[in-house]
Each structure stands twice: as C-alpha cells, then as structure tokens.
mmCIF file of C-alpha atoms in Angstrom:
data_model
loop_
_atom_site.group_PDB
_atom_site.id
_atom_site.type_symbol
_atom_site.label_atom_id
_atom_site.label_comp_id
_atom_site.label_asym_id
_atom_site.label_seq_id
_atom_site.Cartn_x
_atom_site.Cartn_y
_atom_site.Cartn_z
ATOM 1 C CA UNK A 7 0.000 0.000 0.000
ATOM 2 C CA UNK A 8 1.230 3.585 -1.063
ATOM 3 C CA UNK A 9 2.917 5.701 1.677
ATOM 4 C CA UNK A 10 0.614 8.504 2.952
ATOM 5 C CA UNK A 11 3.068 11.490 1.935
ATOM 6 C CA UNK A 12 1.884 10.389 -1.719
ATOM 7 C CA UNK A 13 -1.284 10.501 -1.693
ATOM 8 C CA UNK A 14 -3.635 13.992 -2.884
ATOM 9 C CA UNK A 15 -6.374 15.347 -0.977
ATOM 10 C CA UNK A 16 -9.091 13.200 -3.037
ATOM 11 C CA UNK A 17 -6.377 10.226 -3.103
ATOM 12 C CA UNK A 18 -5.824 10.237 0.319
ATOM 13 C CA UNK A 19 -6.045 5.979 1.220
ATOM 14 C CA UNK A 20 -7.322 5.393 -2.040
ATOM 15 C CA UNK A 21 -6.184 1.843 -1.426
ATOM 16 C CA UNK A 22 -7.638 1.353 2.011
ATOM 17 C CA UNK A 23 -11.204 2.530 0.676
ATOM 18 C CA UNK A 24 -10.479 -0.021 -2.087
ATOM 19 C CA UNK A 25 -9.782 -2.926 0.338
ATOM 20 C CA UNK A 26 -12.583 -1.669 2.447
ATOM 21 C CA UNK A 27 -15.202 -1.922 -0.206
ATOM 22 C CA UNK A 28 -13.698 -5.196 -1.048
ATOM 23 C CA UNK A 29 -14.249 -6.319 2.544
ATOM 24 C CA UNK A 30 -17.585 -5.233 2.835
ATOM 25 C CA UNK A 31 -21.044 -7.243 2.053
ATOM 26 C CA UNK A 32 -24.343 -6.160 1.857
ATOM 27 C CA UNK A 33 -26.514 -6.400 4.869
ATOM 28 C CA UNK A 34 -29.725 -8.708 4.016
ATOM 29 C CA UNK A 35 -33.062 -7.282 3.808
ATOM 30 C CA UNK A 36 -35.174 -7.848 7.062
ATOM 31 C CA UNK A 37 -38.091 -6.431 8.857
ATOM 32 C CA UNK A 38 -36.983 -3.018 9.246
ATOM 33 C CA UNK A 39 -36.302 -2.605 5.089
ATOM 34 C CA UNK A 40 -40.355 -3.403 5.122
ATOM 35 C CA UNK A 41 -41.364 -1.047 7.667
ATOM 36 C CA UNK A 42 -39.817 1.729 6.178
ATOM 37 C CA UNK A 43 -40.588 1.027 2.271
ATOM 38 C CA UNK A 44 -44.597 0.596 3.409
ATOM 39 C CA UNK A 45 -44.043 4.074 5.409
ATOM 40 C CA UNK A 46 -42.448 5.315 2.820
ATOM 41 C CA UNK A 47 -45.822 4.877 0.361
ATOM 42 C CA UNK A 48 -48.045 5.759 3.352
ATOM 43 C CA UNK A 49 -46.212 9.356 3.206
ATOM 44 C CA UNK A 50 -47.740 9.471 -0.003
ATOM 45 C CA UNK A 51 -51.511 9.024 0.383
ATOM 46 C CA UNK A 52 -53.549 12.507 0.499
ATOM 47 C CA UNK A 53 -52.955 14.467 3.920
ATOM 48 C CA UNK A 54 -54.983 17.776 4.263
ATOM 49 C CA UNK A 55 -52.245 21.100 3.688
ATOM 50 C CA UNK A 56 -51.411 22.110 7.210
ATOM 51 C CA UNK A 57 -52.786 25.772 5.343
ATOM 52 C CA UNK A 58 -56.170 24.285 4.745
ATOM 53 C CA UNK A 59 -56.362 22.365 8.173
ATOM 54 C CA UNK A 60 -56.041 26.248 9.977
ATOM 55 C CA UNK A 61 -58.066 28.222 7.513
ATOM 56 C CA UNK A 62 -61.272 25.395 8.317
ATOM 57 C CA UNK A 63 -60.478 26.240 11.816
ATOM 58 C CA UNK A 64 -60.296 29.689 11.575
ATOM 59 C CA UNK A 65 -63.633 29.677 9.630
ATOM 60 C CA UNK A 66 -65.263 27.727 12.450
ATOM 61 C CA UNK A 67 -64.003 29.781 15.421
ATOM 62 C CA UNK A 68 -65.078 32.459 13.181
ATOM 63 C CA UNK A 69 -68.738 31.086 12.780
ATOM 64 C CA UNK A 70 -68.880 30.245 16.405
ATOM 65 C CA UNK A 71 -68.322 33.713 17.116
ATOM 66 C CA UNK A 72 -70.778 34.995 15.027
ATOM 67 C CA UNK A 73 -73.674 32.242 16.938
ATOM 68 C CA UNK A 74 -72.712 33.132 20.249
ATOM 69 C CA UNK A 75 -71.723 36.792 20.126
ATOM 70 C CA UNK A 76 -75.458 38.022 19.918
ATOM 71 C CA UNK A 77 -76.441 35.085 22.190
ATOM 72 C CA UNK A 78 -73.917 37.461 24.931
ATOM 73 C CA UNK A 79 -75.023 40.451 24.129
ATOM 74 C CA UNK A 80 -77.196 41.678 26.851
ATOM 75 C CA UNK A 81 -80.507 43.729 26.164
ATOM 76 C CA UNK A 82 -80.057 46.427 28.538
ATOM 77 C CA UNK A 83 -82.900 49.231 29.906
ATOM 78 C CA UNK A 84 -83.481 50.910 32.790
ATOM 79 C CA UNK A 85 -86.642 49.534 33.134
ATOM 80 C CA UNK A 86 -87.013 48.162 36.285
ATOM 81 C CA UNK A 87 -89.258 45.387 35.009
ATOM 82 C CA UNK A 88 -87.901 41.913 33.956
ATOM 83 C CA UNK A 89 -90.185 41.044 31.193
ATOM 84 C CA UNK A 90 -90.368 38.814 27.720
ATOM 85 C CA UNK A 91 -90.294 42.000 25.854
ATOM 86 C CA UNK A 92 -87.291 41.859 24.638
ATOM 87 C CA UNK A 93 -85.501 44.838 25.819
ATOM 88 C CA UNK A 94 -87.223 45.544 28.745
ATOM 89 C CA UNK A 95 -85.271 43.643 30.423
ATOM 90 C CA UNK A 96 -82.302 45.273 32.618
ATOM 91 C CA UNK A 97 -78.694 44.292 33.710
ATOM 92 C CA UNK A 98 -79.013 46.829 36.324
ATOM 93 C CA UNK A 99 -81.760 46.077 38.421
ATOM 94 C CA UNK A 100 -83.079 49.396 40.783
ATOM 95 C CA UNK A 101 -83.166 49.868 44.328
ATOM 96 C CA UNK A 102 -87.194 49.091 44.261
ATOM 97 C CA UNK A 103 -87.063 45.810 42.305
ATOM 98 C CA UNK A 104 -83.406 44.326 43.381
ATOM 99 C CA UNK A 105 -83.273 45.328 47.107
ATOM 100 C CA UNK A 106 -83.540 41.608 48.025
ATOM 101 C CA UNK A 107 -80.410 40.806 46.047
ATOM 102 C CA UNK A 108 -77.751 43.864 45.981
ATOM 103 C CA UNK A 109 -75.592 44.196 48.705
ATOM 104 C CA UNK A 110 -76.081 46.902 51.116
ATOM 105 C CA UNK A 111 -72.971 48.953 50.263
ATOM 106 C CA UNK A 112 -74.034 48.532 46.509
ATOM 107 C CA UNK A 113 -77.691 49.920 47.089
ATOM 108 C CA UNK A 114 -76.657 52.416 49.213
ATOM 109 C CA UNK A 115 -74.717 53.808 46.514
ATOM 110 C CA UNK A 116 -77.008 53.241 43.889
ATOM 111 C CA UNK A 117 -79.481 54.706 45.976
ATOM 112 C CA UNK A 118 -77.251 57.906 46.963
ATOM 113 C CA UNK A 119 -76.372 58.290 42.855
ATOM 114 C CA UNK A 120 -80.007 58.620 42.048
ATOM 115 C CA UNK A 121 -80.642 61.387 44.401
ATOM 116 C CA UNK A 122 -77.999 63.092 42.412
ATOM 117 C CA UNK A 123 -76.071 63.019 44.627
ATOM 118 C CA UNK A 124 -72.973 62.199 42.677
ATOM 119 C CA UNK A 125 -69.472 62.251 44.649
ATOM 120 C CA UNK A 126 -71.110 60.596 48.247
ATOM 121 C CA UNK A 127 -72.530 57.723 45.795
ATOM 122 C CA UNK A 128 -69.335 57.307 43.795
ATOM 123 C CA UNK A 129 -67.644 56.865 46.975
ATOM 124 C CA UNK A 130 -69.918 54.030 48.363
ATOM 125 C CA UNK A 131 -69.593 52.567 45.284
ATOM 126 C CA UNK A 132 -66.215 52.387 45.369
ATOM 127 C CA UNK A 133 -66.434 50.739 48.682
ATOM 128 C CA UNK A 134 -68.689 48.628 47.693
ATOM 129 C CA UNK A 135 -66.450 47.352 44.883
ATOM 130 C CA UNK A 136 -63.712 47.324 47.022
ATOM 131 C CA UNK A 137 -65.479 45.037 49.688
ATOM 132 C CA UNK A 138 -66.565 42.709 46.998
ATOM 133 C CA UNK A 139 -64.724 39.993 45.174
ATOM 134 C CA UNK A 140 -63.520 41.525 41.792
ATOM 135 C CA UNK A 141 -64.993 39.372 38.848
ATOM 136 C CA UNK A 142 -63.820 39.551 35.264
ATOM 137 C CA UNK A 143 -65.594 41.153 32.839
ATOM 138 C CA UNK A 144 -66.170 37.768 31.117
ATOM 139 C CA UNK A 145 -68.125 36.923 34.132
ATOM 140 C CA UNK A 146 -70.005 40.007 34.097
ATOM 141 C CA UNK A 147 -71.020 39.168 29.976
ATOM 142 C CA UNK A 148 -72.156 35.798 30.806
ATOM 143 C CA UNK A 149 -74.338 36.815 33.805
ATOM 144 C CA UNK A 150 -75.826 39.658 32.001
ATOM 145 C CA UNK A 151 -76.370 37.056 28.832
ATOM 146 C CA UNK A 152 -78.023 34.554 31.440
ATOM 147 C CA UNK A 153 -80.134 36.829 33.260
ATOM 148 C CA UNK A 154 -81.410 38.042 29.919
ATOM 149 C CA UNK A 155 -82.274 34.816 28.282
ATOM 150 C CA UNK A 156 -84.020 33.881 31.547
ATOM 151 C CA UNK A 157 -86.032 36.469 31.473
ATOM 152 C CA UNK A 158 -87.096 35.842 27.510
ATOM 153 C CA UNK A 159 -88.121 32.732 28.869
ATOM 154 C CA UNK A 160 -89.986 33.979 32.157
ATOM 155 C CA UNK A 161 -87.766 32.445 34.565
ATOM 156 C CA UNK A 162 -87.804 35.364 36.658
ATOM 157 C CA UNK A 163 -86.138 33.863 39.948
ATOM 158 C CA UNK A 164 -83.633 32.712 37.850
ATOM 159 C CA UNK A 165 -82.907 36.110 35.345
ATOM 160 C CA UNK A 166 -82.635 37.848 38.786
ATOM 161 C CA UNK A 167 -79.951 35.640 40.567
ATOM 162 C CA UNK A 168 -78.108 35.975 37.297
ATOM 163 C CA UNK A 169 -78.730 39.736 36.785
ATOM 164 C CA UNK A 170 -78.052 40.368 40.680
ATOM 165 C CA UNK A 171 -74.160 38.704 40.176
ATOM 166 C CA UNK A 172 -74.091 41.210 37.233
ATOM 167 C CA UNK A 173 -74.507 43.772 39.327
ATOM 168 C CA UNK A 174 -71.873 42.665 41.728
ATOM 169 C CA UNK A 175 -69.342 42.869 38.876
ATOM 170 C CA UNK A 176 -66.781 45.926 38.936
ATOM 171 C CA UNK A 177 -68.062 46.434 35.500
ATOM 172 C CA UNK A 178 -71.822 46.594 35.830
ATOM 173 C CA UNK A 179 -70.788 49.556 38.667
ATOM 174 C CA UNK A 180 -68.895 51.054 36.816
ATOM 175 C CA UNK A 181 -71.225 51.081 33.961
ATOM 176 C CA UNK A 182 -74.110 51.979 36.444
ATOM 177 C CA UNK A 183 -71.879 55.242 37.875
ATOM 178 C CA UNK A 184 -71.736 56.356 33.918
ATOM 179 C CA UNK A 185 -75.259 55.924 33.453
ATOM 180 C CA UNK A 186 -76.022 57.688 37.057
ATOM 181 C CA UNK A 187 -74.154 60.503 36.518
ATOM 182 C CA UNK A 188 -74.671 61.138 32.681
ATOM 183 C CA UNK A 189 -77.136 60.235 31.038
ATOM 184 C CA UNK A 190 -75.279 61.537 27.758
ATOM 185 C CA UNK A 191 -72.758 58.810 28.405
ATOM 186 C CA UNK A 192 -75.297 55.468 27.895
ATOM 187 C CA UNK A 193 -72.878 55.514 24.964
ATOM 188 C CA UNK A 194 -70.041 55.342 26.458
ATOM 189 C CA UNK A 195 -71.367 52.258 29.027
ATOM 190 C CA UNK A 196 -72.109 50.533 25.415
ATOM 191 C CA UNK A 197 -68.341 50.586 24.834
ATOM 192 C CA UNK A 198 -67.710 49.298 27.976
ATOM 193 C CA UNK A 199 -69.977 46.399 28.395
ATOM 194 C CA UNK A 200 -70.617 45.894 24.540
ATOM 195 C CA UNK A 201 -73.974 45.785 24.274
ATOM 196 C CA UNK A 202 -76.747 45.789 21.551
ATOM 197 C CA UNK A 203 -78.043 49.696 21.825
ATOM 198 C CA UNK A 204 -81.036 50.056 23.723
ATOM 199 C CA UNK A 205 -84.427 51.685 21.555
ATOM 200 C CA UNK A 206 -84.969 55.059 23.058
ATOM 201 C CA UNK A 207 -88.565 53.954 23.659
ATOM 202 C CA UNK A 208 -87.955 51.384 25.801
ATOM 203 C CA UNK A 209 -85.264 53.664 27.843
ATOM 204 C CA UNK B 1347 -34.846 12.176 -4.529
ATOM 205 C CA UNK B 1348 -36.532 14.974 -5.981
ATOM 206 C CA UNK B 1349 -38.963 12.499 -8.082
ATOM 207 C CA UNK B 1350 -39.647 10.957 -5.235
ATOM 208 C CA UNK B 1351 -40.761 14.383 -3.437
ATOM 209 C CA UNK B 1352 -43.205 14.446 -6.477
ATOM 210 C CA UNK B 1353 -44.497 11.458 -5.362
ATOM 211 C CA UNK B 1354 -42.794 8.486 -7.495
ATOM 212 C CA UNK B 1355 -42.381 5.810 -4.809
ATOM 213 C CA UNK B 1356 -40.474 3.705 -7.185
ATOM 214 C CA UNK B 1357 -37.765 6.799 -6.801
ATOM 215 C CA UNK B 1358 -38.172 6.164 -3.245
ATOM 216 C CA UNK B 1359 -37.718 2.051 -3.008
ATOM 217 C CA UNK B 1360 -34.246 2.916 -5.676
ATOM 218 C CA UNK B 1361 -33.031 5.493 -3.383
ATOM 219 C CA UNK B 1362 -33.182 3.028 -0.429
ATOM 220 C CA UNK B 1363 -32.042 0.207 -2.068
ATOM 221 C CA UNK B 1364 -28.673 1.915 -3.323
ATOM 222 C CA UNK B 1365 -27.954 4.114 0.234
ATOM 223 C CA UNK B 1366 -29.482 1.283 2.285
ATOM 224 C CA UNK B 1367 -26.712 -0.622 2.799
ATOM 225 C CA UNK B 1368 -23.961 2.197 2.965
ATOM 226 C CA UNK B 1369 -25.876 3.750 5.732
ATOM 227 C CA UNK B 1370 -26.740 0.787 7.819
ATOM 228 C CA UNK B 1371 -22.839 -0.379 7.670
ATOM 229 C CA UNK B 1372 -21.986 3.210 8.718
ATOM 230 C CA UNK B 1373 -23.858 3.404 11.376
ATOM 231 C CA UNK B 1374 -22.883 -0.117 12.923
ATOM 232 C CA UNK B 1375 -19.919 0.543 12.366
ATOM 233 C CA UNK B 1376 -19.487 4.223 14.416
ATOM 234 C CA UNK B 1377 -22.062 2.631 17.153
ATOM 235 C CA UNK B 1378 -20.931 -1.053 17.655
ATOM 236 C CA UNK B 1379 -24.479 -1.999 18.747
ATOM 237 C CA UNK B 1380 -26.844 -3.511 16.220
ATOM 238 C CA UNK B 1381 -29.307 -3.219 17.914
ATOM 239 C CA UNK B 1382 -28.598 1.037 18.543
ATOM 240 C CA UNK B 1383 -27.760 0.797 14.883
ATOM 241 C CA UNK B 1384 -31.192 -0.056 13.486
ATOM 242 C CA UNK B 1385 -32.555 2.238 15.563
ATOM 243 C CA UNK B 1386 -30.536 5.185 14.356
ATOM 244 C CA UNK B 1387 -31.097 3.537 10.882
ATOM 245 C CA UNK B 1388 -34.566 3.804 11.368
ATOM 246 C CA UNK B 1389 -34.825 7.442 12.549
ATOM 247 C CA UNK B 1390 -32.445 8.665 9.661
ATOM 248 C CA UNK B 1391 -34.743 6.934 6.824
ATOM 249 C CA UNK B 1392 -37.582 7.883 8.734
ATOM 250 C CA UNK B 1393 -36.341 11.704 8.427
ATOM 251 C CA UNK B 1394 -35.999 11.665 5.223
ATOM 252 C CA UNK B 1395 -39.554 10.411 4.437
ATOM 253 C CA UNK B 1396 -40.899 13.183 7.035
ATOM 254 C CA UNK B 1397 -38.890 15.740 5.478
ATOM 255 C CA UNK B 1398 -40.170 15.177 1.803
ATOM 256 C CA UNK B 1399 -42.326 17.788 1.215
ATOM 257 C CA UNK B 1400 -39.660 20.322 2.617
ATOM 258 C CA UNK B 1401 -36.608 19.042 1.072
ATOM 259 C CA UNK B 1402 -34.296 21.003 -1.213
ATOM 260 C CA UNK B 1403 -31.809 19.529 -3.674
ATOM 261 C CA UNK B 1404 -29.145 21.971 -2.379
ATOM 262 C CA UNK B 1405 -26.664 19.030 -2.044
ATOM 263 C CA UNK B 1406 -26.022 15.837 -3.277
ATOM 264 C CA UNK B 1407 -28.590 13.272 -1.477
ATOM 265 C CA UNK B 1408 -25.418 11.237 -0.149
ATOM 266 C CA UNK B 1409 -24.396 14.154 1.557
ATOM 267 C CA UNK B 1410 -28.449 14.932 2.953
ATOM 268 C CA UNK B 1411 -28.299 11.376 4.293
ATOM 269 C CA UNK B 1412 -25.253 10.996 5.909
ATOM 270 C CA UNK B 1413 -26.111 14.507 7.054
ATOM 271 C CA UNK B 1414 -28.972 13.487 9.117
ATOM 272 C CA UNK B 1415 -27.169 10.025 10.546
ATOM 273 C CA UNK B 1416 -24.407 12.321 11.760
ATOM 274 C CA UNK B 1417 -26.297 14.556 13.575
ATOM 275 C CA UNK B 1418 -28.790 11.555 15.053
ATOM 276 C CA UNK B 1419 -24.974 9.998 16.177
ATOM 277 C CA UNK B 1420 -24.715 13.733 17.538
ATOM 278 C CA UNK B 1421 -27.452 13.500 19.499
ATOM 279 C CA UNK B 1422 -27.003 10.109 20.842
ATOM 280 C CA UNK B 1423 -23.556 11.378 21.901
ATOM 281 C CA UNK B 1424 -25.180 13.756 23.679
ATOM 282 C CA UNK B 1425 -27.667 11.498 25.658
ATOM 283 C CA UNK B 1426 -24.798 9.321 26.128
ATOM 284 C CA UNK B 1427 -22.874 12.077 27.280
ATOM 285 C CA UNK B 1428 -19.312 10.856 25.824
ATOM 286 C CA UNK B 1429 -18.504 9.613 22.228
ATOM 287 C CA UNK B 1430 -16.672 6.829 24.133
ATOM 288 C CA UNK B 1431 -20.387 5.415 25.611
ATOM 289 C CA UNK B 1432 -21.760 4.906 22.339
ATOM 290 C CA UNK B 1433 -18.669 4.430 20.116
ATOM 291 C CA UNK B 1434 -16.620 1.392 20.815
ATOM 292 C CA UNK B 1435 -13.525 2.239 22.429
ATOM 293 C CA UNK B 1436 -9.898 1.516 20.696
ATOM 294 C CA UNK B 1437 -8.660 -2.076 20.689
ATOM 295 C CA UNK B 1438 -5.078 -2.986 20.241
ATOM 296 C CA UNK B 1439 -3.719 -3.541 16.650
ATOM 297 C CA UNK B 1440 -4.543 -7.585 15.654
ATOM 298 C CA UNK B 1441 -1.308 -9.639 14.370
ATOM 299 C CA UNK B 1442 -2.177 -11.517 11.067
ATOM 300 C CA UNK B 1443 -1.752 -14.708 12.816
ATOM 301 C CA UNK B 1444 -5.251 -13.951 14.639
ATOM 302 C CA UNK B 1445 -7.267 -14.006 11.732
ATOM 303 C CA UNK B 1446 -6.095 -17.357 10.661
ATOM 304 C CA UNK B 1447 -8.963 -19.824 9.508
ATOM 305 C CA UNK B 1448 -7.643 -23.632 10.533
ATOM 306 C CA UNK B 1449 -11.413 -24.580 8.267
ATOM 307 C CA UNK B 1450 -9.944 -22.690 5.507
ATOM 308 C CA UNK B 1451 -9.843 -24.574 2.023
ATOM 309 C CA UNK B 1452 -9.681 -22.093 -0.294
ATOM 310 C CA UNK B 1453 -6.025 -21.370 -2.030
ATOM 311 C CA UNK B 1454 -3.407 -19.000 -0.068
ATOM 312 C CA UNK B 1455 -4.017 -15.553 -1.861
ATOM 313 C CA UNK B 1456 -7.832 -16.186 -1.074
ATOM 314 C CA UNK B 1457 -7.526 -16.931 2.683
ATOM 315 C CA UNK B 1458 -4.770 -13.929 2.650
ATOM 316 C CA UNK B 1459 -6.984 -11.758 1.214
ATOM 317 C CA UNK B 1460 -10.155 -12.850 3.745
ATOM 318 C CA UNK B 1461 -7.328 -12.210 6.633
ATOM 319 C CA UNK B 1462 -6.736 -8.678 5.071
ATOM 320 C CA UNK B 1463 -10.134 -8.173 5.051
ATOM 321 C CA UNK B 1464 -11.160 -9.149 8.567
ATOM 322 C CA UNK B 1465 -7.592 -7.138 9.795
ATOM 323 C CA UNK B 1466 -8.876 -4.017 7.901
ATOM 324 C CA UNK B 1467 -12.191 -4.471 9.256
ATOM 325 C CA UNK B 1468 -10.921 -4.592 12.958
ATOM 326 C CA UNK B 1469 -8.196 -2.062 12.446
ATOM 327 C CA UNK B 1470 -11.311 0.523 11.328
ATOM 328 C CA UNK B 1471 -12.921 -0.125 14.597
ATOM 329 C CA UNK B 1472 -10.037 0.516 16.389
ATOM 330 C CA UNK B 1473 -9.604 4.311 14.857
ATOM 331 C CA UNK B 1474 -10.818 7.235 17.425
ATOM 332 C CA UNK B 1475 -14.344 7.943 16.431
ATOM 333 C CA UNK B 1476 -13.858 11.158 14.657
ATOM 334 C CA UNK B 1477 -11.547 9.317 12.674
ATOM 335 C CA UNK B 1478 -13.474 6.486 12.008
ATOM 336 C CA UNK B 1479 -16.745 8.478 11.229
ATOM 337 C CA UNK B 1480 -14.856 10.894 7.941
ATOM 338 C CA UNK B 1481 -13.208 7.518 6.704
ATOM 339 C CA UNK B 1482 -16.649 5.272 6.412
ATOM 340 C CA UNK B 1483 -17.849 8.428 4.712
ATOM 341 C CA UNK B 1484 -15.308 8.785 2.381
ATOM 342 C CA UNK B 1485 -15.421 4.859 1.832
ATOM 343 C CA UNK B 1486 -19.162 4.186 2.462
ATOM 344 C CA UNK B 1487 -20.693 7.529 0.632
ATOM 345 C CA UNK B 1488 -18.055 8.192 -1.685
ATOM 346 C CA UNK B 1489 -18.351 11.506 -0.205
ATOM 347 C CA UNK B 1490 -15.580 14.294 -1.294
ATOM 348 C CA UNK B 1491 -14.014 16.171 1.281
ATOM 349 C CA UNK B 1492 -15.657 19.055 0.845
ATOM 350 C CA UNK B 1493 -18.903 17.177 1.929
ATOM 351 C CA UNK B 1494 -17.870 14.697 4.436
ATOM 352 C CA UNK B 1495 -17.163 18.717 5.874
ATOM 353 C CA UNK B 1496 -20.487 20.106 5.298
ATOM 354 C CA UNK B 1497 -22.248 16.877 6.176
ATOM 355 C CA UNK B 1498 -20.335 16.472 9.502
ATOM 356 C CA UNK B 1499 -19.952 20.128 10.379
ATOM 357 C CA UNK B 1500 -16.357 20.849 10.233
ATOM 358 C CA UNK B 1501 -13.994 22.742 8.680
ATOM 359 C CA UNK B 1502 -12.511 21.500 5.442
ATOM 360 C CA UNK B 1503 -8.679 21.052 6.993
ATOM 361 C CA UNK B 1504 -10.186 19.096 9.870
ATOM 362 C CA UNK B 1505 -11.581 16.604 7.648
ATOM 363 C CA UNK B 1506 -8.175 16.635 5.652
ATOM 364 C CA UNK B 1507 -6.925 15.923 8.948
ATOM 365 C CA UNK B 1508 -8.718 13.344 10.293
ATOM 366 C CA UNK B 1509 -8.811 11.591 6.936
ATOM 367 C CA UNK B 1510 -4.949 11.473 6.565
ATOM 368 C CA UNK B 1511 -4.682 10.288 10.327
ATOM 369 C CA UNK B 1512 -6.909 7.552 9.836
ATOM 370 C CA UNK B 1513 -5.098 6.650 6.956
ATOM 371 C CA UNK B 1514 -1.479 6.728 9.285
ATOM 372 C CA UNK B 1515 -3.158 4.516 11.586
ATOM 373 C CA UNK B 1516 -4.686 1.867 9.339
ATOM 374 C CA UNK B 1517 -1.596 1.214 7.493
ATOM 375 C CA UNK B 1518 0.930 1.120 11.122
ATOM 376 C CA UNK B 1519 -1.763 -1.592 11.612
ATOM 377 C CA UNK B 1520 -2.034 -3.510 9.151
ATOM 378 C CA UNK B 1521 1.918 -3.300 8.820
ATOM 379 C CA UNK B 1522 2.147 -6.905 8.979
ATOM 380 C CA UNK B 1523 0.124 -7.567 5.794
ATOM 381 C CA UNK B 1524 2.444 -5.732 3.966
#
C-alpha cells in the first residue's frame, strides 16, 4: 500500500477505501427494510395542507363567534321590570325591584347616585367594589347574557340571581356610575360592556 | 430524490435500495451496537420520508443522508454524554496470525486476502471515532471532502486531517500484511 506522503487530498487511502469496499457485504433485507418502504408509500396518500387544516379552523371559530356573540349580548334598559319583551329587560336592576339581592354597600350607593347626589354615591360605590370579590368582565357578559335569556323565557327567579351577580361585577358599577351621573354617556357604558343599543322607547 | 418528493415511490424504493446498505454499515460501524444501529437507521430513513415535502436539492442526497445520521450519532452522543459510551472504544492492533482460519480450504491468496479483510475491518474499529466516522464516509458515501465537511460540520482542513490520520493509523496496523 502507497505511503501517505503520496497521496492527494481526493487520493488520500485510495487503497484502504479499495480494500474496504472489497471487505464489505451487503446487509440482508429484514423487517426493518419493510417497515420503512410501506411508510415510505403511506407518506404518499392525500394528507390535508397544514394551510387548509387552519383556515377550516379559523372559519369555524369564526362562525362560532358569530352564533354566540349576539347570544352574549345583553338587552339592557333601565326599566325596572324583567319582562319577555325583549328589551325591557335590565342588567341593572333598581333599588325598588333588586333590594332583596344587591348588597347593602351597593344599594346604598345606587341609591345615593339617584338622588344626584354624585361624589357621596361614587364613593360608596367604590367601597362597595372594594369590599366585593372583583370578577372579570367575562363573568359580568355571561351573567348579564343569562339573566337576559331567563327572562325571555320567564324564569324570573332565575334572570334575577343571574342579573343580581351582574350587578356585583366591577363592571356593571362602573357602567351603572356612567349611566347615574350622565345620562349623555349610555354611549359610552355601550363601549364598555358591549352591548346591543337600547331603543330610546324602551329607555 | 426529488422524483420521489413528487411522489414516485419507485424513486423512493431505488433510493433506499442503493444508500441502504452504505448507511446501515456506517452506522454499525461508528455505534458497535446492532441493535442502537437499526434504531438510528430507522430514525435517519424515517427523516428523510418526514422531510419530503420540505426538502431542497441543495446538495447531493449522499451528503443529505449521511447529514442526518451524523447529527442523530450527535445526538445520541449527547444522551450518552461521551462519544466513548456509544462508540466502541480503541482495541489494540490484531497480528495476522489472529485471523487465521484452521477450516480454511480455499487457495493462499484467497484466505490472505479474507485475513486482510477481517484485519482491515478490525483495524477501522479501532480508529478514534472522529476518525473512524470521515473515513466510512469517504469509503461508504463516496463523499468528497468538501462534503464529508459540510455533512459532519467541520472545517474543510479538519476533515483533511482526520482523513490522513486515519489513513497513518490503518496502514501502522495492518503493517504486517504488507
């Protein structure tokens, strides 16, 4: 065999490879040659695009969305009647129809805000909201959606357990302090809660 | 390769049939275990199949394969925490005497040439792993340099390297057949 000082960069052990290959013998086919060809022609049978698998899912969420969104939107007046007539219903039930159900501190301030009396109210509602557990406005959405489907379908005990947790929510208070203090602002509370707008007839 | 990435299987079962045997003597030979072997066999044909529909003939496919068995070797080296673990470890150079076959009844040159064979064969395993790894390439892929370095991640002159000292080694062991 040639000395190694003789050999070029692409010759280097030319004759080793040589004797190698010469050495060598083909493995024999076995089990693992099958698994592999049959996955092999697996890969090719039709798979849905990854692209077409998220657009179908996107289009569903999408539809889902559209289902449920109105289902969540709360009718809101400031009636203080829960009825079946549509938007007469309320998410913010009054002193005189909800004094079973709100919280002292809560009806105190609600009471204090409708006397006009803006600044003493805003305080006792903000210490109402502070003694209370915080909920998310999620919560609020759903309990305003529940309480208003109850009352479409005269299940008044029911619309006002839902409609009094509502209430409790930092975001029903805070939408009840715009509405208390500016009428102007009902817009404003529709922001906030995102909520079909109320016909000024029913208001 | 690329036919078969348009979906001729027949390009597929040709590809496999001429790397098949290349690979799987490779990759026994770097890990020792047969069993570890088909396993790493497995995962490197495997690969390829997964990575069809994203694969780009920027190299030759030798140099894709042996590519993805080197760094699958990587990673077991990893697990393993030392080449040494997975790779077998050095033996001593064998004497020609140690291959002799007392069954033998083939003529001289034959049985010298089997001898030479099985002395090559053991004096591979013996080379350091790094070693052993660029000359199976080189002898197994038919690999250039320049792609035994792109396919095993190393600079061109440590391939050179490695090559050449494998090459020093094999022949101060097979002295004796000389």
């Amino acid at each position: 065999m040639s000395g190694p000082d003789d050999d070029t960069d692409e010759q280097i052990g030319e004759d080793l490879l040589s004797a190698y290959r010469a050495a060598i013998e083909d493995p024999p086919y076995g089990a693992t040659d099958r698994t592999l060809l049959r996955a092999a022609a697996c890969r090719d049978t039709f798979h849905w695009p990854r692209a077409t698998v998220y657009a179908a899912l996107a289009l569903l969420v999408a539809a889902l969305g559209l289902v449920t969104l109105p289902a969540i939107s709360p009718r809101i007046d400031r009636g203080g009647n829960i009825g079946r007539q549509g938007m007469a219903n309320t998410a913010f039930p009054t002193a005189r129809t909800t004094s079973n159900f709100i919280s002292a501190p809560l009806e105190a301030a609600l009471r204090t805000m409708k006397a006009g009396n803006y600044q003493p109210g805003n305080r006792k509602l903000q210490r109402a909201q502070t003694g209370r557990r915080q909920k998310t406005y999620d919560e609020y959405l759903t309990n305003a959606a529940l309480g208003t489907r109850y009352a479409r379908e005269n299940q008044l005990e029911q619309a006002a357990v839902a409609l009094q947790f509502a209430a409790e929510s930092q975001y029903a208070a805070l939408a009840m302090q715009v509405e208390a203090t500016d009428p102007d602002l009902y817009a404003a509370r529709l922001d906030l809660v995102r909520v079909q707008p109320i016909p000024s007839s029913v208001r | 390769m690329q036919r078969y990435c348009a979906g001729d299987q027949e390009a597929f079962k040709l590809l496999y049939s001429r790397y098949r045997a290349p690979l799987l003597r490779f990759v026994t030979k770097l890990v020792g275990n047969s069993d570890e072997a088909d396993e790493i066999f497995q995962e490197v044909w495997t690969a390829v199949i997964r990575g069809r529909r994203s694969y780009r003939p920027t190299a030759k496919f030798s140099t894709y394969l042996f590519s993805i068995a080197h760094r699958r070797l990587q990673d077991r080296q990893r697990r393993y925490g030392r080449w040494a673990a997975i790779f077998r470890n050095s033996a001593p150079p064998l004497a020609p005497e140690e291959f002799v076959d007392d069954k033998a009844t083939l003529p001289e040159s034959r049985i010298h040439d089997v001898q030479l064979s099985k002395a090559l064969l053991a004096a591979i395993d013996a080379l350091p792993p790094l070693q052993r790894e660029v000359f199976l390439l080189k002898a197994e892929a038919g690999m250039s340099l320049e792609e035994i370095a792109v396919a095993t991640g190393s600079k061109l002159e440590a391939t050179k390297s490695r090559l050449r000292y494998a090459v020093a080694r094999l022949r101060a062991r097979l002295r004796g057949w000389t």
